[in-house]
Amino acid sequence: MTPDLQLSMTTPRTIWWADGKVHMIDQRQLPQTVEIVDFDDVQGIALAINEMVVRGAPAIGAAAAFGMAVAAQGSPVADTATLLADLRQAKTVLDAARPTAVNLSWATSRFLQMAERLAGDGAMVNEIAKALLAEAEAFVAQDIEINQRMGRHGAEVIPQGANILHHCNTGSLATAGYGTALGVVRAAHVAGKHIHVWVDETRPRLQGARLTAWELMLEDIPMHLVVDSASGLLMRQGKVDVVLFGADRVAANGDVANKIGSYNLAILAQEHGIPCYAVVPTSTIEPTLADGDQIPIEERSWLEVATLAGVPVAPNDVLVYNPAFDITPHRYLTGIITEEGICYPPFEQSLKHAKLRAEGRDS
Ligand code: MRU
């Protein structure tokens, strides 16, 4: 990898600002091709989120943050009222790009509120635009730091020599860098725990096979790629010590929405007495949602299921149902690992306190 693509010697960058544009690694092409694409308009960034050039809840949040900054940069207006109207419109466009990851609307709300506050304080259009860009860059740095903290907390519950079953991609590519569940894997590996990872391929878009395997191999973290349906056998054979995945949204009661198949893993883990953790930044927790049934589940194109790398694998005109996420009820989770520590049941209480601590409102 060339240095501008790297976060560290072995960790790829996901999204960054350079030469007046937002740059992203095109995750649809990985691991065969490492291609960088750039954007300087909101529509382009929204499309990149929708088509999964950039994916993973925190990375989507980072893309949305840059989207808001880009909207302000590109705004030719002289008065702040029109700038704020443009930013509200940008927020609507970005929020509609993908429905499940709450990090998206969390980021756009935060940036819109910042612009409104600055405008209220009498800032000029160019000052607001400059401040939003600086905030987007800070957002990326902050996400990496949060992930590293989550990794340190999570590594404490990973046993020496553990076999970890991991779903989807929750690594550097799914965040601004380092990762959520894969951040815990990284931290445990660096702590000398001699871990091994079972990497679920993660049908239908193969984020595990294409992205997680690539990231782990770059860092020489021991792993094997397995088909999603191998998890039951592996657990029954005593080959899994802990299950880790991320989440796109967490309800107040601890129900989590994550990549389709996470629910199956959590039930299997409980049946076999194996701990199962979701690893999330507190920005993924949505305290206003009572439970997981209220989380919107994205449905994606039939093409993702009926074709593999563009090659048809099902009868022509087959009917397909393709939900991209599922809900794991909180009773199947051992804990939820956040940057503020590990939340245990009852999750209503522990998640609330973690969120308040992250906002500096709880001791
Ligand atoms: O459809 P994707 O690839 O965006 O789904 C990503 C996941 O399901 C991740 O597990 C999730 O975003 C949380 S980890 C960063």
Coordinates of C-alpha atoms and ligand atoms in Angstrom, one line a residue:
M1 CA 0.0 0.0 0.0
T2 CA 1.2 3.5 -0.7
P3 CA 1.6 5.7 2.5
D4 CA -1.4 7.9 1.7
L5 CA -3.6 4.8 2.0
Q6 CA -2.3 3.8 5.3
L7 CA -3.4 4.6 8.8
S8 CA -0.5 2.6 10.2
M9 CA 1.9 0.2 8.6
T10 CA -0.8 -2.4 8.1
T11 CA -4.1 -0.6 8.6
P12 CA -5.9 0.9 5.6
R13 CA -7.5 4.3 5.7
T14 CA -11.2 4.5 5.0
I15 CA -12.0 8.1 4.4
W16 CA -10.0 11.3 4.4
W17 CA -9.9 14.9 3.2
A18 CA -7.3 16.0 0.7
D19 CA -7.0 18.6 -2.1
G20 CA -10.5 20.0 -1.5
K21 CA -12.2 16.6 -1.8
V22 CA -13.3 13.7 0.3
H23 CA -11.4 10.5 -0.6
M24 CA -12.5 7.0 0.1
I25 CA -11.2 3.5 -0.6
D26 CA -13.8 1.9 -2.9
Q27 CA -14.8 -1.1 -0.7
R28 CA -16.7 -2.7 -3.6
Q29 CA -13.5 -3.4 -5.4
L30 CA -11.6 -4.9 -2.4
P31 CA -9.6 -7.0 -2.0
Q32 CA -8.7 -7.5 -5.7
T33 CA -8.3 -3.8 -6.4
V34 CA -7.4 -0.9 -4.1
E35 CA -9.0 2.0 -5.8
I36 CA -9.5 5.5 -4.3
V37 CA -12.5 7.6 -5.3
D38 CA -13.1 11.2 -4.5
F39 CA -16.2 13.4 -4.1
D40 CA -16.9 17.1 -3.7
D41 CA -20.7 17.1 -3.7
V42 CA -23.4 15.8 -1.4
Q43 CA -25.2 13.7 -4.0
G44 CA -22.0 11.9 -4.8
I45 CA -21.4 11.1 -1.1
A46 CA -25.0 10.0 -0.5
L47 CA -24.7 7.6 -3.5
A48 CA -21.4 6.3 -2.3
I49 CA -23.1 5.4 1.0
N50 CA -26.1 3.9 -0.7
E51 CA -24.0 1.8 -3.1
M52 CA -21.6 0.8 -0.3
V53 CA -18.4 2.4 -1.6
V54 CA -18.2 3.2 2.1
R55 CA -20.1 1.0 4.6
G56 CA -20.1 0.1 8.2
A57 CA -22.0 2.2 10.7
P58 CA -19.2 4.5 12.0
A59 CA -17.7 4.9 8.5
I60 CA -21.1 5.9 7.2
G61 CA -21.2 8.4 10.0
A62 CA -17.8 9.8 9.0
A63 CA -18.9 10.0 5.3
A64 CA -22.0 11.9 6.4
A65 CA -19.9 14.3 8.5
F66 CA -17.8 15.0 5.4
G67 CA -21.0 15.3 3.4
M68 CA -22.2 18.1 5.6
A69 CA -18.8 19.8 5.4
V70 CA -18.8 19.5 1.6
A71 CA -22.3 21.0 1.4
A72 CA -21.0 24.1 3.3
Q73 CA -17.8 24.3 1.2
G74 CA -19.7 24.2 -2.0
S75 CA -22.4 26.6 -1.0
P76 CA -22.0 29.8 -3.0
V77 CA -24.4 31.8 -0.8
A78 CA -23.5 34.9 1.1
D79 CA -26.1 34.8 3.9
T80 CA -26.2 32.3 6.7
A81 CA -29.9 31.7 6.4
T82 CA -29.5 30.2 2.9
L83 CA -26.5 28.2 4.0
L84 CA -28.5 26.7 6.9
A85 CA -31.3 25.8 4.4
D86 CA -28.7 24.2 2.1
L87 CA -27.4 22.2 5.1
R88 CA -30.9 21.0 6.1
Q89 CA -31.4 19.9 2.5
A90 CA -28.0 18.1 2.6
K91 CA -29.0 16.3 5.8
T92 CA -32.2 15.1 4.2
V93 CA -30.3 13.7 1.2
L94 CA -27.7 12.0 3.3
D95 CA -30.1 10.6 5.9
A96 CA -32.0 8.9 3.1
A97 CA -28.9 7.0 1.8
R98 CA -29.2 4.0 4.1
P99 CA -31.8 3.5 6.8
T100 CA -30.4 1.2 9.5
A101 CA -27.1 2.8 10.8
V102 CA -28.1 5.5 13.3
N103 CA -24.6 7.0 13.1
L104 CA -25.7 8.6 9.8
S105 CA -28.4 10.9 11.2
W106 CA -26.5 11.2 14.4
A107 CA -23.6 12.8 12.5
T108 CA -25.8 15.0 10.2
S109 CA -27.7 16.3 13.2
R110 CA -24.5 17.1 15.1
F111 CA -23.1 19.1 12.1
L112 CA -26.4 20.9 11.4
Q113 CA -26.7 21.9 15.1
M114 CA -23.1 23.1 15.1
A115 CA -23.8 25.3 12.0
E116 CA -27.0 26.7 13.6
R117 CA -25.1 27.5 16.8
L118 CA -22.3 29.3 14.9
A119 CA -24.8 31.2 12.8
G120 CA -26.6 32.1 16.1
D121 CA -23.3 33.5 17.4
G122 CA -23.0 35.7 14.3
A123 CA -20.4 33.6 12.3
M124 CA -20.0 34.4 8.6
V125 CA -20.7 31.8 5.9
N126 CA -17.0 31.1 5.2
E127 CA -16.3 30.8 8.9
I128 CA -19.1 28.2 9.3
A129 CA -17.8 26.2 6.3
K130 CA -14.3 26.2 7.7
A131 CA -15.4 25.1 11.1
L132 CA -17.5 22.2 9.7
L133 CA -14.6 20.9 7.7
A134 CA -12.3 21.1 10.8
E135 CA -15.0 19.3 12.7
A136 CA -15.3 16.5 10.1
E137 CA -11.5 15.9 10.3
A138 CA -11.8 15.9 14.1
F139 CA -14.7 13.5 13.9
V140 CA -12.5 11.0 12.0
A141 CA -9.7 11.3 14.6
Q142 CA -12.2 11.0 17.4
D143 CA -13.7 7.8 16.0
I144 CA -10.3 6.2 15.8
E145 CA -9.6 7.1 19.4
I146 CA -13.0 5.8 20.5
N147 CA -12.4 2.5 18.7
Q148 CA -9.0 2.1 20.4
R149 CA -10.7 2.6 23.8
M150 CA -13.4 0.0 22.9
G151 CA -10.6 -2.3 21.9
R152 CA -8.8 -2.0 25.2
H153 CA -12.1 -2.7 27.2
G154 CA -13.1 -5.6 25.0
A155 CA -9.7 -7.3 25.1
E156 CA -10.1 -7.8 28.8
V157 CA -12.9 -10.3 28.3
I158 CA -11.0 -12.2 25.5
P159 CA -9.5 -15.4 27.0
Q160 CA -5.8 -16.3 26.3
G161 CA -5.7 -18.4 23.1
A162 CA -9.4 -17.7 22.3
N163 CA -11.0 -18.7 19.1
I164 CA -13.2 -15.7 18.1
L165 CA -16.1 -16.0 15.7
H166 CA -16.6 -12.7 13.9
H167 CA -19.4 -11.6 11.6
C168 CA -19.3 -9.1 8.7
N169 CA -16.6 -6.4 8.6
T170 CA -16.2 -4.2 11.7
G171 CA -12.6 -3.2 11.1
S172 CA -10.8 -0.2 9.9
L173 CA -12.9 -0.2 6.8
A174 CA -16.2 -0.1 8.7
T175 CA -15.0 2.9 10.8
A176 CA -12.7 5.8 10.4
G177 CA -10.0 3.4 11.5
Y178 CA -9.1 0.5 13.8
G179 CA -12.6 -1.0 14.1
T180 CA -15.3 -1.9 16.6
A181 CA -15.5 -5.7 17.1
L182 CA -12.3 -6.1 14.9
G183 CA -10.7 -3.4 17.1
V184 CA -11.2 -5.8 20.1
V185 CA -9.6 -8.5 18.0
R186 CA -6.7 -6.2 17.2
A187 CA -6.2 -5.2 20.8
A188 CA -6.3 -8.8 22.0
H189 CA -3.8 -9.8 19.4
V190 CA -1.5 -6.9 20.3
A191 CA -1.9 -7.8 24.0
G192 CA -0.3 -11.2 23.2
K193 CA -3.4 -13.3 23.7
H194 CA -2.6 -15.6 20.8
I195 CA -6.1 -15.4 19.4
H196 CA -7.5 -17.1 16.3
V197 CA -10.4 -15.7 14.3
W198 CA -13.1 -17.6 12.5
V199 CA -14.2 -15.2 9.8
D200 CA -17.8 -15.6 8.6
E201 CA -17.9 -14.9 4.8
T202 CA -21.1 -12.9 5.4
R203 CA -23.5 -13.5 2.6
P204 CA -24.6 -11.9 0.4
R205 CA -22.0 -9.1 0.0
L206 CA -19.1 -11.1 1.5
Q207 CA -17.8 -8.4 3.8
G208 CA -16.1 -11.1 5.9
A209 CA -14.4 -12.8 2.9
R210 CA -13.5 -9.7 1.1
L211 CA -12.8 -7.1 3.8
T212 CA -12.2 -8.8 7.2
A213 CA -10.0 -11.5 5.8
W214 CA -8.0 -8.8 4.0
E215 CA -7.6 -6.7 7.1
L216 CA -6.6 -9.6 9.3
M217 CA -4.1 -10.9 6.8
L218 CA -2.5 -7.5 6.5
E219 CA -1.7 -7.7 10.2
D220 CA -0.9 -11.4 10.3
I221 CA -3.7 -12.2 12.8
P222 CA -4.3 -15.9 12.6
M223 CA -7.7 -16.7 10.9
H224 CA -9.7 -19.0 8.8
L225 CA -12.5 -18.1 6.5
V226 CA -15.7 -20.1 7.0
V227 CA -19.1 -20.2 5.4
D228 CA -21.8 -18.6 7.5
S229 CA -23.5 -21.9 8.1
A230 CA -20.4 -23.5 9.7
S231 CA -21.0 -21.6 13.0
G232 CA -23.2 -24.3 14.5
L233 CA -20.7 -27.1 13.9
L234 CA -17.8 -25.0 15.1
M235 CA -19.6 -24.2 18.3
R236 CA -20.7 -27.8 18.9
Q237 CA -17.1 -29.0 18.4
G238 CA -15.9 -26.6 21.1
K239 CA -14.0 -24.5 18.5
V240 CA -15.5 -21.1 19.5
D241 CA -14.8 -19.3 22.8
V242 CA -16.4 -16.0 22.1
V243 CA -18.7 -14.4 19.4
L244 CA -18.1 -10.8 18.5
F245 CA -20.0 -8.5 16.1
G246 CA -20.7 -4.8 15.8
A247 CA -24.1 -3.1 15.4
D248 CA -25.7 -0.4 13.3
R249 CA -28.2 0.6 16.0
V250 CA -28.8 -0.3 19.6
A251 CA -32.2 0.3 21.3
A252 CA -32.5 1.4 24.9
N253 CA -33.2 -2.1 26.1
G254 CA -30.0 -3.5 24.4
D255 CA -31.6 -5.1 21.3
V256 CA -29.1 -4.6 18.5
A257 CA -29.5 -4.4 14.7
N258 CA -26.5 -5.8 12.9
K259 CA -25.7 -7.6 9.6
I260 CA -28.1 -10.4 8.7
G261 CA -27.0 -13.6 10.4
S262 CA -25.9 -12.0 13.7
Y263 CA -29.2 -13.1 15.4
N264 CA -28.6 -16.7 14.4
L265 CA -25.0 -16.6 15.9
A266 CA -26.3 -15.1 19.2
I267 CA -28.9 -17.9 19.6
L268 CA -26.3 -20.6 18.7
A269 CA -23.8 -19.0 21.2
Q270 CA -26.4 -19.1 24.0
E271 CA -27.3 -22.7 23.2
H272 CA -23.6 -23.7 23.5
G273 CA -22.9 -21.5 26.6
I274 CA -20.5 -19.2 24.6
P275 CA -20.3 -15.5 25.5
C276 CA -21.6 -13.2 22.7
Y277 CA -20.7 -9.5 22.7
A278 CA -21.8 -6.6 20.4
V279 CA -19.1 -3.9 20.2
V280 CA -20.4 -0.4 19.5
P281 CA -19.5 3.2 20.0
T282 CA -22.1 5.0 22.2
S283 CA -23.1 7.0 19.2
T284 CA -24.8 3.8 17.9
I285 CA -27.1 3.7 20.9
E286 CA -30.4 5.3 20.4
P287 CA -32.1 5.8 23.8
T288 CA -35.3 7.1 22.3
L289 CA -36.0 3.6 20.8
A290 CA -37.5 1.3 23.4
D291 CA -36.7 -1.9 21.6
G292 CA -35.3 -3.4 18.5
D293 CA -38.7 -3.9 16.8
Q294 CA -38.6 -0.1 16.1
I295 CA -35.3 -0.2 14.2
P296 CA -35.8 0.1 10.4
I297 CA -34.3 -2.8 8.5
E298 CA -32.8 -2.1 5.2
E299 CA -33.9 -4.3 2.2
R300 CA -31.4 -4.4 -0.6
S301 CA -31.5 -5.5 -4.2
W302 CA -32.3 -9.0 -5.3
L303 CA -29.2 -8.9 -7.4
E304 CA -27.0 -9.3 -4.3
V305 CA -28.6 -12.7 -3.6
A306 CA -29.3 -14.0 -7.1
T307 CA -25.9 -13.2 -8.5
L308 CA -22.3 -13.7 -7.4
A309 CA -19.7 -11.2 -8.7
G310 CA -22.2 -10.4 -11.5
V311 CA -22.7 -14.1 -12.4
P312 CA -26.3 -15.4 -12.0
V313 CA -26.6 -18.2 -9.5
A314 CA -30.3 -18.6 -9.3
P315 CA -33.1 -19.2 -11.9
N316 CA -33.9 -16.1 -14.0
D317 CA -36.8 -14.1 -12.5
V318 CA -36.4 -15.8 -9.1
L319 CA -38.2 -13.9 -6.3
V320 CA -35.8 -12.7 -3.6
Y321 CA -36.2 -11.2 -0.2
N322 CA -32.9 -9.5 1.0
P323 CA -33.0 -7.9 4.4
A324 CA -29.5 -6.6 5.1
F325 CA -29.8 -6.6 8.9
D326 CA -31.5 -8.5 11.7
I327 CA -32.3 -7.7 15.3
T328 CA -30.7 -9.7 18.1
P329 CA -32.8 -9.4 21.3
H330 CA -30.7 -8.3 24.2
R331 CA -31.3 -11.6 26.2
Y332 CA -28.8 -13.3 23.8
L333 CA -26.0 -10.8 24.5
T334 CA -23.5 -11.3 27.3
G335 CA -22.5 -7.7 27.1
I336 CA -22.3 -4.6 24.9
I337 CA -18.7 -3.3 24.7
T338 CA -18.5 0.5 24.3
E339 CA -15.7 3.1 24.6
E340 CA -17.1 3.9 28.1
G341 CA -16.6 0.3 29.3
I342 CA -18.6 -2.9 29.0
C343 CA -22.4 -2.7 29.6
Y344 CA -24.0 -5.7 31.2
P345 CA -27.7 -6.4 31.8
P346 CA -29.9 -4.7 32.8
F347 CA -29.0 -2.9 29.6
E348 CA -31.5 0.0 30.1
Q349 CA -29.4 1.2 33.0
S350 CA -25.9 0.3 31.8
L351 CA -26.4 1.8 28.3
K352 CA -28.0 4.9 29.7
H353 CA -25.0 5.5 31.9
A354 CA -22.5 4.8 29.2
K355 CA -24.2 7.3 26.9
L356 CA -24.3 9.9 29.6
R357 CA -20.6 9.3 30.4
A358 CA -19.7 9.8 26.8
E359 CA -21.5 13.1 26.8
G360 CA -19.7 14.1 30.0
R361 CA -23.0 14.1 32.0
D362 CA -22.4 11.1 34.3
S363 CA -19.5 10.3 36.6
Ligands
MRU1 O1 -24.0 -3.4 5.2 P1 -22.8 -3.0 5.9 O2 -21.6 -3.6 5.4 O3 -22.7 -1.5 6.1 O4 -23.0 -3.6 7.4 C1 -22.0 -3.4 8.3 C2 -22.3 -4.1 9.6 O5 -23.2 -4.8 9.7 C3 -21.3 -3.9 10.7 O6 -21.3 -5.0 11.5 C4 -21.8 -2.7 11.5 O7 -21.9 -1.5 10.7 C5 -21.2 -2.4 12.8 S1 -19.4 -2.4 12.9 C6 -18.7 -1.1 12.4

